[in-house]
Coordinates of C-alpha atoms and ligand atoms in Angstrom, one line a residue:
Chain A
M1 CA 35.3 -55.2 -106.5
L2 CA 31.9 -53.6 -106.8
E3 CA 29.7 -53.3 -103.7
L4 CA 26.3 -51.7 -103.1
R5 CA 25.1 -51.2 -99.6
G6 CA 21.5 -50.3 -98.8
V7 CA 21.0 -48.4 -102.0
T8 CA 17.7 -46.6 -102.4
A9 CA 17.0 -44.8 -105.6
G10 CA 14.1 -43.7 -107.9
Y11 CA 12.7 -41.1 -110.2
G12 CA 11.2 -38.0 -108.6
Q13 CA 8.7 -39.1 -105.9
F14 CA 8.8 -42.7 -107.1
T15 CA 11.1 -45.2 -105.5
A16 CA 12.3 -48.0 -107.7
L17 CA 15.0 -49.6 -105.4
W18 CA 14.6 -50.1 -101.7
G19 CA 17.9 -50.7 -99.8
V20 CA 19.5 -52.9 -102.3
S21 CA 22.8 -54.6 -101.4
L22 CA 24.9 -56.4 -103.9
R23 CA 28.5 -57.5 -104.4
V24 CA 30.5 -58.5 -107.4
S25 CA 34.1 -59.8 -106.9
A26 CA 36.8 -59.5 -109.5
G27 CA 36.6 -62.1 -112.2
E28 CA 33.1 -63.1 -111.3
A29 CA 30.0 -63.2 -113.5
V30 CA 26.9 -62.3 -111.6
A31 CA 23.3 -62.1 -112.9
V32 CA 20.3 -60.1 -111.7
V33 CA 17.0 -61.5 -112.7
G34 CA 13.4 -60.5 -111.9
P35 CA 10.1 -59.6 -113.4
N36 CA 9.3 -56.6 -115.5
G37 CA 9.5 -53.4 -113.6
A38 CA 11.4 -54.9 -110.7
G39 CA 14.1 -52.2 -110.9
K40 CA 16.8 -54.1 -112.7
T41 CA 17.6 -51.3 -115.2
T42 CA 17.4 -48.7 -112.4
L43 CA 20.0 -50.8 -110.5
M44 CA 22.4 -50.7 -113.5
R45 CA 21.8 -47.0 -114.0
V46 CA 22.7 -46.4 -110.4
I47 CA 25.9 -48.2 -110.8
S48 CA 26.9 -46.3 -113.9
G49 CA 25.8 -43.0 -112.5
L50 CA 22.8 -42.2 -114.8
V51 CA 20.6 -42.3 -111.7
S52 CA 22.1 -41.1 -108.4
P53 CA 21.2 -43.1 -105.2
R54 CA 19.2 -41.3 -102.6
E55 CA 20.6 -43.4 -99.8
G56 CA 23.2 -46.0 -99.4
D57 CA 26.7 -46.4 -100.7
L58 CA 28.3 -47.6 -103.9
T59 CA 31.9 -48.5 -103.9
F60 CA 34.2 -49.8 -106.6
E61 CA 37.7 -51.0 -105.7
G62 CA 37.3 -49.4 -102.4
Q63 CA 36.4 -45.9 -103.7
S64 CA 32.9 -44.4 -103.3
L65 CA 31.2 -43.6 -106.6
A66 CA 27.8 -42.7 -105.2
R67 CA 28.1 -39.0 -106.0
L68 CA 29.9 -39.1 -109.3
P69 CA 28.3 -38.2 -112.6
A70 CA 28.0 -40.9 -115.2
H71 CA 30.8 -39.6 -117.4
E72 CA 33.3 -39.8 -114.6
I73 CA 32.3 -43.3 -113.4
V74 CA 33.3 -44.8 -116.8
A75 CA 36.8 -43.6 -116.1
H76 CA 37.0 -45.9 -113.1
G77 CA 36.6 -48.9 -115.3
I78 CA 32.8 -49.5 -115.3
A79 CA 31.2 -49.9 -118.8
H80 CA 27.5 -50.0 -119.1
V81 CA 25.8 -51.7 -122.1
P82 CA 22.4 -50.1 -121.7
E83 CA 19.0 -51.7 -122.2
G84 CA 17.9 -51.4 -125.8
R85 CA 21.6 -51.2 -126.9
R86 CA 21.6 -47.4 -127.5
I87 CA 24.1 -47.5 -130.2
F88 CA 24.4 -44.3 -132.4
P89 CA 22.3 -45.3 -135.4
M90 CA 23.5 -42.6 -137.8
L91 CA 27.2 -43.2 -137.1
T92 CA 29.2 -46.0 -138.8
V93 CA 30.1 -49.1 -136.9
A94 CA 33.7 -47.9 -136.7
D95 CA 32.6 -44.5 -135.4
N96 CA 30.5 -46.2 -132.7
L97 CA 33.5 -48.1 -131.6
K98 CA 35.6 -45.0 -131.6
M99 CA 33.1 -43.3 -129.2
G100 CA 33.6 -46.3 -127.0
A101 CA 37.2 -45.2 -126.7
F102 CA 36.3 -41.6 -125.9
L103 CA 38.0 -41.7 -122.5
R104 CA 41.5 -40.2 -122.6
S105 CA 42.9 -43.4 -121.0
A106 CA 41.3 -45.5 -123.7
R107 CA 42.4 -43.3 -126.7
R108 CA 46.0 -44.3 -126.4
G109 CA 45.3 -48.0 -126.9
Y110 CA 42.5 -47.3 -129.4
R111 CA 44.0 -49.3 -132.3
D112 CA 44.7 -52.3 -130.1
S113 CA 41.3 -52.3 -128.6
L114 CA 39.7 -52.0 -132.0
E115 CA 41.8 -55.0 -133.2
R116 CA 40.6 -57.0 -130.2
V117 CA 36.9 -56.1 -130.6
Y118 CA 37.1 -57.0 -134.3
T119 CA 38.7 -60.4 -133.5
L120 CA 36.0 -61.1 -130.9
F121 CA 33.2 -59.9 -133.3
P122 CA 34.3 -60.5 -136.9
A123 CA 30.9 -59.6 -138.2
L124 CA 31.6 -56.0 -137.0
A125 CA 34.9 -55.9 -138.9
E126 CA 33.0 -56.7 -142.1
R127 CA 30.6 -53.9 -141.5
Q128 CA 33.0 -51.2 -140.3
K129 CA 31.8 -48.5 -142.8
Q130 CA 28.1 -49.3 -142.5
R131 CA 25.6 -47.2 -140.6
A132 CA 25.0 -48.8 -137.2
G133 CA 21.3 -48.4 -137.6
S134 CA 21.3 -50.7 -140.6
L135 CA 22.7 -53.7 -138.6
S136 CA 20.5 -56.6 -137.5
G137 CA 19.5 -56.7 -133.8
G138 CA 22.1 -59.3 -133.0
E139 CA 24.9 -57.3 -134.7
Q140 CA 23.7 -54.1 -132.9
Q141 CA 24.0 -55.9 -129.6
M142 CA 27.5 -57.1 -130.5
L143 CA 28.3 -53.5 -131.4
A144 CA 27.0 -52.2 -128.1
I145 CA 29.2 -54.8 -126.2
G146 CA 32.2 -54.0 -128.4
R147 CA 31.7 -50.3 -127.8
A148 CA 31.8 -51.0 -124.1
L149 CA 35.0 -53.0 -124.4
M150 CA 36.6 -50.1 -126.2
S151 CA 36.8 -48.2 -122.9
R152 CA 39.0 -50.9 -121.5
P153 CA 36.8 -51.5 -118.5
K154 CA 37.3 -53.7 -115.5
I155 CA 33.6 -54.6 -115.2
I156 CA 30.9 -54.7 -117.8
L157 CA 27.2 -54.2 -117.0
L158 CA 24.9 -55.8 -119.5
D159 CA 21.2 -54.9 -119.4
E160 CA 19.1 -57.5 -121.1
P161 CA 21.5 -58.2 -124.0
S162 CA 19.1 -60.8 -125.5
M163 CA 16.2 -58.4 -125.6
G164 CA 14.3 -58.5 -129.0
L165 CA 16.6 -61.2 -130.5
A166 CA 15.5 -64.3 -132.3
P167 CA 16.1 -67.6 -130.3
V168 CA 19.0 -68.7 -132.5
M169 CA 20.6 -65.3 -132.1
V170 CA 20.1 -65.5 -128.3
L171 CA 22.2 -68.7 -128.2
R172 CA 25.0 -67.1 -130.3
L173 CA 24.9 -64.0 -128.1
F174 CA 25.3 -66.0 -124.9
D175 CA 28.2 -67.8 -126.5
L176 CA 29.8 -64.5 -127.2
I177 CA 29.2 -63.3 -123.7
R178 CA 30.9 -66.5 -122.5
R179 CA 33.9 -65.6 -124.7
V180 CA 34.0 -62.0 -123.3
R181 CA 34.0 -63.6 -119.9
E182 CA 36.9 -65.9 -120.8
E183 CA 38.8 -62.7 -121.8
G184 CA 38.9 -62.0 -118.1
Y185 CA 36.2 -59.4 -117.7
T186 CA 34.0 -59.2 -114.7
I187 CA 30.4 -59.2 -115.7
L188 CA 27.1 -58.1 -114.1
V189 CA 24.2 -59.1 -116.3
V190 CA 20.5 -58.5 -116.2
E191 CA 18.5 -61.2 -118.1
Q192 CA 15.0 -62.5 -118.7
N193 CA 16.4 -65.8 -120.0
V194 CA 16.9 -67.1 -116.5
R195 CA 17.6 -70.7 -117.2
Q196 CA 20.3 -69.9 -119.8
I197 CA 21.9 -67.1 -117.9
L198 CA 22.3 -69.3 -114.8
K199 CA 24.5 -71.6 -116.8
L200 CA 26.8 -68.8 -117.6
V201 CA 27.2 -67.0 -114.3
D202 CA 28.7 -67.8 -110.9
R203 CA 26.1 -66.1 -108.7
A204 CA 22.7 -64.5 -109.1
Y205 CA 20.3 -62.2 -107.4
L206 CA 16.6 -62.1 -107.7
L207 CA 15.1 -58.6 -107.6
E208 CA 11.4 -58.1 -107.0
V209 CA 9.6 -54.7 -106.7
G210 CA 12.8 -53.0 -105.8
R211 CA 14.1 -55.4 -103.2
I212 CA 16.6 -58.3 -103.4
K213 CA 14.5 -61.4 -102.6
M214 CA 17.0 -64.1 -103.0
E215 CA 20.6 -64.6 -103.8
G216 CA 23.1 -67.4 -104.2
R217 CA 25.3 -69.5 -106.3
A218 CA 24.0 -70.2 -109.8
D219 CA 24.2 -74.0 -109.6
E220 CA 22.3 -74.1 -106.3
L221 CA 19.7 -71.6 -107.4
S222 CA 18.7 -73.4 -110.5
E223 CA 17.4 -76.2 -108.4
Q224 CA 15.2 -74.0 -106.3
D225 CA 12.0 -72.3 -107.4
F226 CA 14.2 -69.4 -108.4
V227 CA 13.6 -69.7 -112.0
R228 CA 9.8 -69.7 -111.6
K229 CA 10.0 -66.8 -109.2
A230 CA 11.9 -64.8 -111.6
Y231 CA 9.1 -65.1 -114.1
V232 CA 6.5 -63.7 -111.8
G233 CA 4.7 -60.9 -113.6
L234 CA 5.7 -62.2 -117.0
Chain B
M1 CA 18.7 -7.5 -173.8
I2 CA 21.5 -8.0 -171.3
D3 CA 24.8 -9.1 -172.5
P4 CA 25.3 -12.8 -171.6
I5 CA 28.7 -12.0 -170.3
F6 CA 27.1 -10.0 -167.5
I7 CA 24.9 -12.9 -166.6
A8 CA 27.9 -15.3 -166.7
E9 CA 29.7 -12.8 -164.4
A10 CA 26.7 -12.7 -162.1
A11 CA 26.5 -16.5 -162.0
L12 CA 30.2 -16.7 -161.0
N13 CA 29.7 -14.0 -158.4
G14 CA 26.7 -16.1 -157.1
I15 CA 29.0 -19.1 -156.6
L16 CA 31.5 -16.9 -154.8
L17 CA 28.8 -15.5 -152.5
G18 CA 27.5 -19.0 -152.1
G19 CA 30.7 -20.1 -150.5
V20 CA 30.4 -17.6 -147.7
M21 CA 26.7 -18.1 -147.3
A22 CA 27.3 -21.9 -147.0
L23 CA 29.8 -21.2 -144.2
L24 CA 27.3 -19.1 -142.3
A25 CA 24.6 -21.7 -142.8
L26 CA 26.9 -24.5 -141.7
G27 CA 27.7 -22.8 -138.5
L28 CA 24.1 -22.2 -137.7
N29 CA 23.2 -25.7 -138.8
L30 CA 25.9 -27.3 -136.6
I31 CA 24.5 -25.7 -133.5
F32 CA 21.0 -26.7 -134.5
G33 CA 21.9 -30.2 -135.4
V34 CA 23.6 -30.8 -132.0
L35 CA 21.6 -28.6 -129.6
D36 CA 18.2 -28.5 -131.4
I37 CA 18.3 -24.7 -130.9
V38 CA 18.3 -22.0 -133.5
W39 CA 20.6 -19.1 -132.6
I40 CA 18.4 -16.3 -134.0
A41 CA 21.2 -13.8 -133.3
Y42 CA 23.8 -15.8 -135.3
V43 CA 24.4 -13.1 -137.9
E44 CA 24.5 -10.4 -135.2
L45 CA 27.5 -12.3 -133.8
V46 CA 29.0 -12.1 -137.3
M47 CA 28.3 -8.4 -137.2
L48 CA 30.2 -8.0 -134.0
C49 CA 33.2 -9.9 -135.5
M50 CA 33.1 -7.6 -138.5
Y51 CA 33.4 -4.6 -136.3
L52 CA 36.3 -6.2 -134.5
V53 CA 38.2 -6.7 -137.8
Y54 CA 37.3 -3.2 -138.9
F55 CA 38.7 -1.6 -135.7
L56 CA 41.8 -3.8 -135.6
V57 CA 42.6 -3.2 -139.2
T58 CA 41.7 0.5 -139.7
G59 CA 42.2 1.6 -136.1
Y60 CA 45.3 -0.4 -135.0
G61 CA 46.8 -1.1 -138.4
W62 CA 46.7 -4.9 -138.0
P63 CA 47.2 -6.9 -141.2
I64 CA 43.9 -8.3 -142.4
W65 CA 44.9 -12.0 -141.9
L66 CA 45.7 -11.3 -138.3
G67 CA 42.5 -9.4 -137.8
G68 CA 40.8 -12.5 -139.3
L69 CA 42.4 -14.8 -136.9
A70 CA 41.4 -12.6 -134.0
S71 CA 37.9 -12.6 -135.4
V72 CA 37.8 -16.4 -135.4
A73 CA 39.0 -16.5 -131.8
F74 CA 36.5 -13.7 -130.8
G75 CA 33.7 -15.6 -132.5
A76 CA 34.6 -18.8 -130.5
V77 CA 34.5 -16.8 -127.3
L78 CA 31.1 -15.2 -128.2
G79 CA 29.8 -18.7 -129.1
V80 CA 30.7 -20.1 -125.7
A81 CA 29.3 -17.0 -124.0
V82 CA 26.0 -17.3 -125.8
H83 CA 25.8 -21.0 -124.8
L84 CA 26.8 -20.6 -121.2
L85 CA 24.8 -17.4 -120.5
I86 CA 21.7 -17.9 -122.6
I87 CA 21.3 -21.4 -124.0
S88 CA 22.5 -23.5 -121.2
P89 CA 20.0 -22.2 -118.5
L90 CA 17.2 -22.7 -121.0
L91 CA 18.2 -26.1 -122.4
N92 CA 15.3 -27.9 -120.8
S93 CA 12.6 -25.2 -121.2
A94 CA 10.1 -24.8 -124.0
A95 CA 11.4 -24.1 -127.5
I96 CA 9.6 -20.8 -127.6
N97 CA 11.6 -19.5 -124.6
Q98 CA 14.9 -20.4 -126.3
F99 CA 13.6 -18.7 -129.5
L100 CA 12.6 -15.5 -127.5
A101 CA 15.9 -15.5 -125.6
T102 CA 18.1 -15.6 -128.7
G103 CA 15.7 -13.3 -130.5
G104 CA 16.1 -10.9 -127.6
L105 CA 19.8 -11.1 -127.9
L106 CA 19.4 -10.1 -131.6
F107 CA 17.7 -6.8 -130.7
F108 CA 20.0 -6.2 -127.8
L109 CA 23.1 -6.5 -130.0
Q110 CA 21.6 -4.4 -132.7
S111 CA 20.7 -1.6 -130.3
F112 CA 24.0 -1.9 -128.4
A113 CA 26.0 -1.7 -131.7
T114 CA 24.0 1.4 -132.7
F115 CA 24.7 3.0 -129.3
L116 CA 28.4 2.3 -129.4
W117 CA 29.2 2.8 -133.1
T118 CA 26.2 4.7 -134.6
T119 CA 24.5 3.6 -137.8
D120 CA 27.5 4.6 -139.9
H121 CA 28.5 2.1 -142.5
R122 CA 32.1 1.2 -142.1
T123 CA 34.3 -0.4 -144.7
V124 CA 37.8 -2.0 -144.6
R125 CA 39.6 -0.7 -147.6
L126 CA 42.0 -3.3 -149.0
N127 CA 43.7 -2.5 -152.2
L128 CA 42.9 -5.8 -153.8
P129 CA 42.8 -6.0 -157.6
I130 CA 39.9 -6.7 -159.8
I131 CA 40.8 -9.6 -162.0
E132 CA 39.5 -10.2 -165.5
V133 CA 38.7 -13.7 -166.7
A134 CA 37.4 -14.1 -170.3
G135 CA 35.9 -10.7 -170.3
M136 CA 34.3 -11.0 -166.8
F137 CA 35.4 -8.9 -163.9
L138 CA 35.8 -10.5 -160.5
S139 CA 36.8 -9.0 -157.2
F140 CA 39.9 -10.6 -155.8
A141 CA 38.5 -10.1 -152.3
R142 CA 35.5 -12.3 -153.2
L143 CA 37.7 -14.9 -154.7
I144 CA 39.8 -15.1 -151.5
A145 CA 36.7 -15.2 -149.3
F146 CA 35.3 -18.1 -151.4
V147 CA 38.6 -20.1 -151.2
V148 CA 38.9 -19.5 -147.5
A149 CA 35.3 -20.5 -146.9
I150 CA 35.7 -23.7 -148.9
L151 CA 38.9 -24.6 -147.0
A152 CA 37.1 -23.9 -143.7
M153 CA 34.2 -26.2 -144.7
I154 CA 36.6 -28.9 -145.6
G155 CA 38.3 -28.4 -142.3
L156 CA 35.0 -28.6 -140.5
Y157 CA 34.2 -31.8 -142.4
L158 CA 37.5 -33.4 -141.4
F159 CA 37.1 -32.3 -137.8
L160 CA 33.6 -33.8 -137.5
R161 CA 34.6 -37.0 -139.3
H162 CA 38.0 -37.8 -137.9
T163 CA 38.6 -36.4 -134.4
F164 CA 37.2 -37.9 -131.2
I165 CA 35.4 -34.7 -130.2
G166 CA 34.1 -34.1 -133.7
T167 CA 32.6 -37.6 -133.8
A168 CA 31.2 -37.0 -130.3
I169 CA 29.5 -33.8 -131.5
R170 CA 27.7 -35.9 -134.1
A171 CA 26.9 -38.7 -131.6
V172 CA 25.6 -36.6 -128.7
S173 CA 22.7 -35.3 -130.8
Q174 CA 21.7 -39.0 -131.4
D175 CA 21.8 -40.2 -127.8
R176 CA 22.9 -37.9 -125.0
D177 CA 22.8 -40.5 -122.2
A178 CA 24.7 -43.1 -124.3
M179 CA 27.4 -40.5 -124.8
R180 CA 27.7 -40.0 -121.0
L181 CA 28.2 -43.7 -120.7
M182 CA 31.2 -43.3 -123.1
G183 CA 32.8 -40.9 -120.6
A184 CA 31.9 -37.7 -122.4
N185 CA 30.4 -34.8 -120.5
P186 CA 27.5 -33.6 -122.8
Q187 CA 27.8 -30.1 -121.4
R188 CA 31.5 -30.0 -122.6
V189 CA 30.5 -31.3 -126.0
Y190 CA 27.9 -28.5 -126.2
V191 CA 30.5 -25.9 -125.3
V192 CA 32.9 -27.2 -127.9
T193 CA 30.1 -27.2 -130.5
S194 CA 29.2 -23.6 -129.6
A195 CA 32.8 -22.6 -129.8
V196 CA 33.1 -24.1 -133.3
G197 CA 29.9 -22.5 -134.4
G198 CA 31.0 -19.2 -133.0
A199 CA 34.4 -19.5 -134.7
M200 CA 32.7 -20.0 -138.0
A201 CA 30.7 -16.8 -137.4
G202 CA 34.0 -15.1 -136.7
L203 CA 35.6 -16.4 -139.9
A204 CA 32.5 -15.5 -141.9
G205 CA 32.7 -12.0 -140.4
A206 CA 36.3 -11.6 -141.5
L207 CA 35.4 -12.8 -145.0
L208 CA 32.4 -10.5 -145.2
I209 CA 34.1 -7.3 -144.0
I210 CA 36.5 -7.4 -147.0
Q211 CA 33.4 -7.4 -149.3
Y212 CA 30.7 -5.4 -147.5
S213 CA 30.5 -2.5 -145.1
V214 CA 29.4 -3.2 -141.6
H215 CA 26.6 -1.4 -139.7
P216 CA 24.4 -2.4 -136.7
Y217 CA 21.7 -3.8 -139.1
F218 CA 23.9 -5.9 -141.1
G219 CA 22.1 -9.0 -139.9
A220 CA 18.8 -7.7 -141.3
A221 CA 19.8 -8.7 -144.8
F222 CA 22.0 -11.7 -144.1
G223 CA 20.1 -13.2 -141.2
P224 CA 16.9 -14.1 -142.9
L225 CA 18.9 -15.3 -145.9
T226 CA 20.9 -17.6 -143.7
F227 CA 17.8 -19.1 -142.0
M228 CA 16.2 -19.6 -145.4
I229 CA 19.2 -21.5 -146.6
C230 CA 19.3 -23.7 -143.5
V231 CA 15.6 -24.5 -143.7
L232 CA 15.7 -25.0 -147.5
G233 CA 18.7 -27.4 -147.1
G234 CA 16.9 -29.2 -144.3
L235 CA 17.7 -28.1 -140.7
G236 CA 20.7 -29.9 -139.5
N237 CA 21.5 -31.2 -143.0
M238 CA 25.1 -30.1 -143.8
V239 CA 25.2 -31.1 -147.5
G240 CA 21.7 -29.6 -148.0
A241 CA 22.9 -26.3 -146.5
V242 CA 25.7 -26.0 -149.0
V243 CA 23.4 -26.8 -152.0
A244 CA 20.8 -24.4 -150.8
A245 CA 23.4 -21.7 -150.2
V246 CA 24.6 -21.9 -153.8
I247 CA 21.0 -21.9 -155.2
M248 CA 20.0 -18.9 -153.1
S249 CA 23.1 -17.0 -153.9
E250 CA 22.7 -17.6 -157.6
I251 CA 19.1 -16.4 -157.6
I252 CA 20.1 -13.2 -155.8
S253 CA 23.2 -12.6 -157.8
V254 CA 21.8 -13.4 -161.3
G255 CA 18.4 -12.0 -160.5
G256 CA 20.1 -8.8 -159.3
V257 CA 21.8 -8.3 -162.6
M258 CA 18.8 -9.3 -164.8
M259 CA 16.3 -7.2 -162.8
S260 CA 17.3 -5.6 -159.5
T261 CA 18.9 -6.6 -156.3
E262 CA 15.5 -6.3 -154.6
M263 CA 13.9 -8.4 -157.2
G264 CA 16.6 -11.0 -156.6
Y265 CA 15.6 -11.2 -152.9
V266 CA 11.9 -11.3 -153.8
I267 CA 12.4 -14.3 -156.1
A268 CA 14.6 -16.0 -153.5
F269 CA 11.9 -15.6 -150.9
V270 CA 9.1 -16.7 -153.2
L271 CA 11.1 -19.8 -154.1
F272 CA 11.6 -20.5 -150.5
I273 CA 7.9 -20.3 -149.7
V274 CA 7.1 -22.5 -152.7
M275 CA 9.7 -25.0 -151.7
M276 CA 8.4 -25.1 -148.1
F277 CA 5.1 -26.4 -149.5
A278 CA 6.7 -28.8 -152.0
R279 CA 9.5 -30.1 -149.8
P280 CA 9.0 -29.2 -146.2
G281 CA 11.9 -31.4 -145.1
G282 CA 14.4 -29.5 -147.3
I283 CA 15.5 -29.9 -150.9
L284 CA 17.5 -33.1 -150.3
A285 CA 14.8 -34.7 -148.2
K286 CA 13.1 -37.8 -149.7
R287 CA 9.5 -37.3 -150.4
E288 CA 7.1 -38.9 -148.0
Ligands
ATP1 N1 12.5 -42.6 -116.2 C1 11.6 -43.1 -115.3 N2 10.8 -42.3 -114.7 C2 9.9 -42.7 -113.8 N3 9.7 -44.0 -113.5 C3 10.6 -44.9 -114.1 C4 11.5 -44.5 -115.0 N4 12.2 -45.6 -115.4 C5 11.6 -46.6 -114.8 N5 10.7 -46.2 -114.0 C6 9.9 -47.1 -113.1 O1 10.8 -47.7 -112.2 C7 10.4 -49.1 -112.0 C8 11.6 -50.0 -112.3 O2 11.9 -49.8 -113.7 P1 13.1 -50.6 -114.3 O3 13.2 -50.1 -115.7 O4 14.3 -50.4 -113.4 O5 12.6 -52.1 -114.3 P2 13.2 -53.3 -115.0 O6 13.4 -54.4 -113.9 O7 14.5 -53.0 -115.7 O8 12.1 -53.7 -116.0 P3 12.1 -54.4 -117.4 O9 12.2 -55.9 -117.2 O10 10.8 -54.0 -118.0 O11 13.3 -53.8 -118.1 C9 9.2 -49.3 -112.9 O12 8.0 -49.3 -112.1 C10 9.2 -48.2 -113.9 O13 7.9 -47.8 -114.2
MG2 MG1 15.0 -53.1 -117.7

């Protein structure tokens, strides 16, 4: 479904990704782990078009997306829940979700999508009229994920969804991600909680200083020194 | 001693003026809130729209309401043009450059208008009645301008609150990249914002030409007043702008009757300066 081949990307003179190749099949959940500064966020930003690749190709359902701007990539069915959530703090919860359905194709089914997101995250339904900035960290992350679902995507990119959350909240969040998965969404997730995320995904990649160092099925990887390696630099 | 009825009449006129000033301030504030740029030449755009209505109505015999609609459309086009030709190329450069560029536009428009139309004052004469309420005399034109301004502000509010693009206009100023991830092209949102801001200038122009005569230096009086209102209300703060517009208009109107029009302006400016020390974030800002 999603395939990156030899993607090199960076910021100005700086190169953050060196020839990264990665593949996610439909219905799969895949994790990317690695130490701080490895380039995980950059990888997500390349897929969603916020950073354009210098070399290599990026295809989604057979179409090349490498040269498209971010606002056109969403329309292909790729929703990116960015690092740090990036909700609109001054807007209400409902308005944040509305912005998730900004795409013309998503507006038609807006009411239905809203219903589904509220069913998935009842806490958001209770806080519809509240300013998003006043929510707790966990609720903000739910909102960020809910907002992504509003675009009716085929794949969801989650960048460190557990960042800054209390341990209890992290467990609840992973539970919610599992439920999102069961809804049939394909997921590509970046996480620092390696042990826990490996229980949730099918496959995983280890990214280190801009290069894929290891990849494989989650159940096999857990037994290797993968977990330890992912924490290098922490 | 001045007859209290004159003061009451001035107070009422102040509110009527406040409606139109609020419309002007909201247009400028909308642009600032979204793009973080002050269109120094905003009231010069209003001036151009006033000329348009003047020529359409007196030259071509258009009915005033049709001239007003044309003015709204023309204002929107001007707004988009200002954005695409001046603001957009400078979006990522220093604030001072944007300031100088729109300031340059101000002088350009003033001189150009003088060149084309001379410094003659031009007035649209509508035979609108003066109405008497409880011994006070009110101009019907002012009343209409006030009502239309209020309706336009309600319309703007509903647009920003309830439509997708209106909500996007509020969202894009909070997080431009996040908005791109929602599938919105920020550039397009900016163009729509500029069109709406320009349309408000166009509407204000139509409402002002039925009360005041237009000349190339029209902006010299209304421009500074509009900026003061925006700053006093808190830049980007919509409710604050409306409150500040009413306060400033009251001071000018009542002060004008009790002393002189010039004194009214002096008091308004002094209040502005004092308020800037007391509440730099605007009248509605919470104190630090
Ligand atoms: N906007 C930017 N401009 C310049 N360099 C950047 C920028 N963003 C990230 N970098 C650099 O690119 C490299 C990869 O950063 P990236 O954010 O992709 O890492 P990450 O794996 O997501 O790290 P973290 O675990 O801290 O989120 C880092 O060395 C970082 O300093
Ligand atoms: Mg990161």
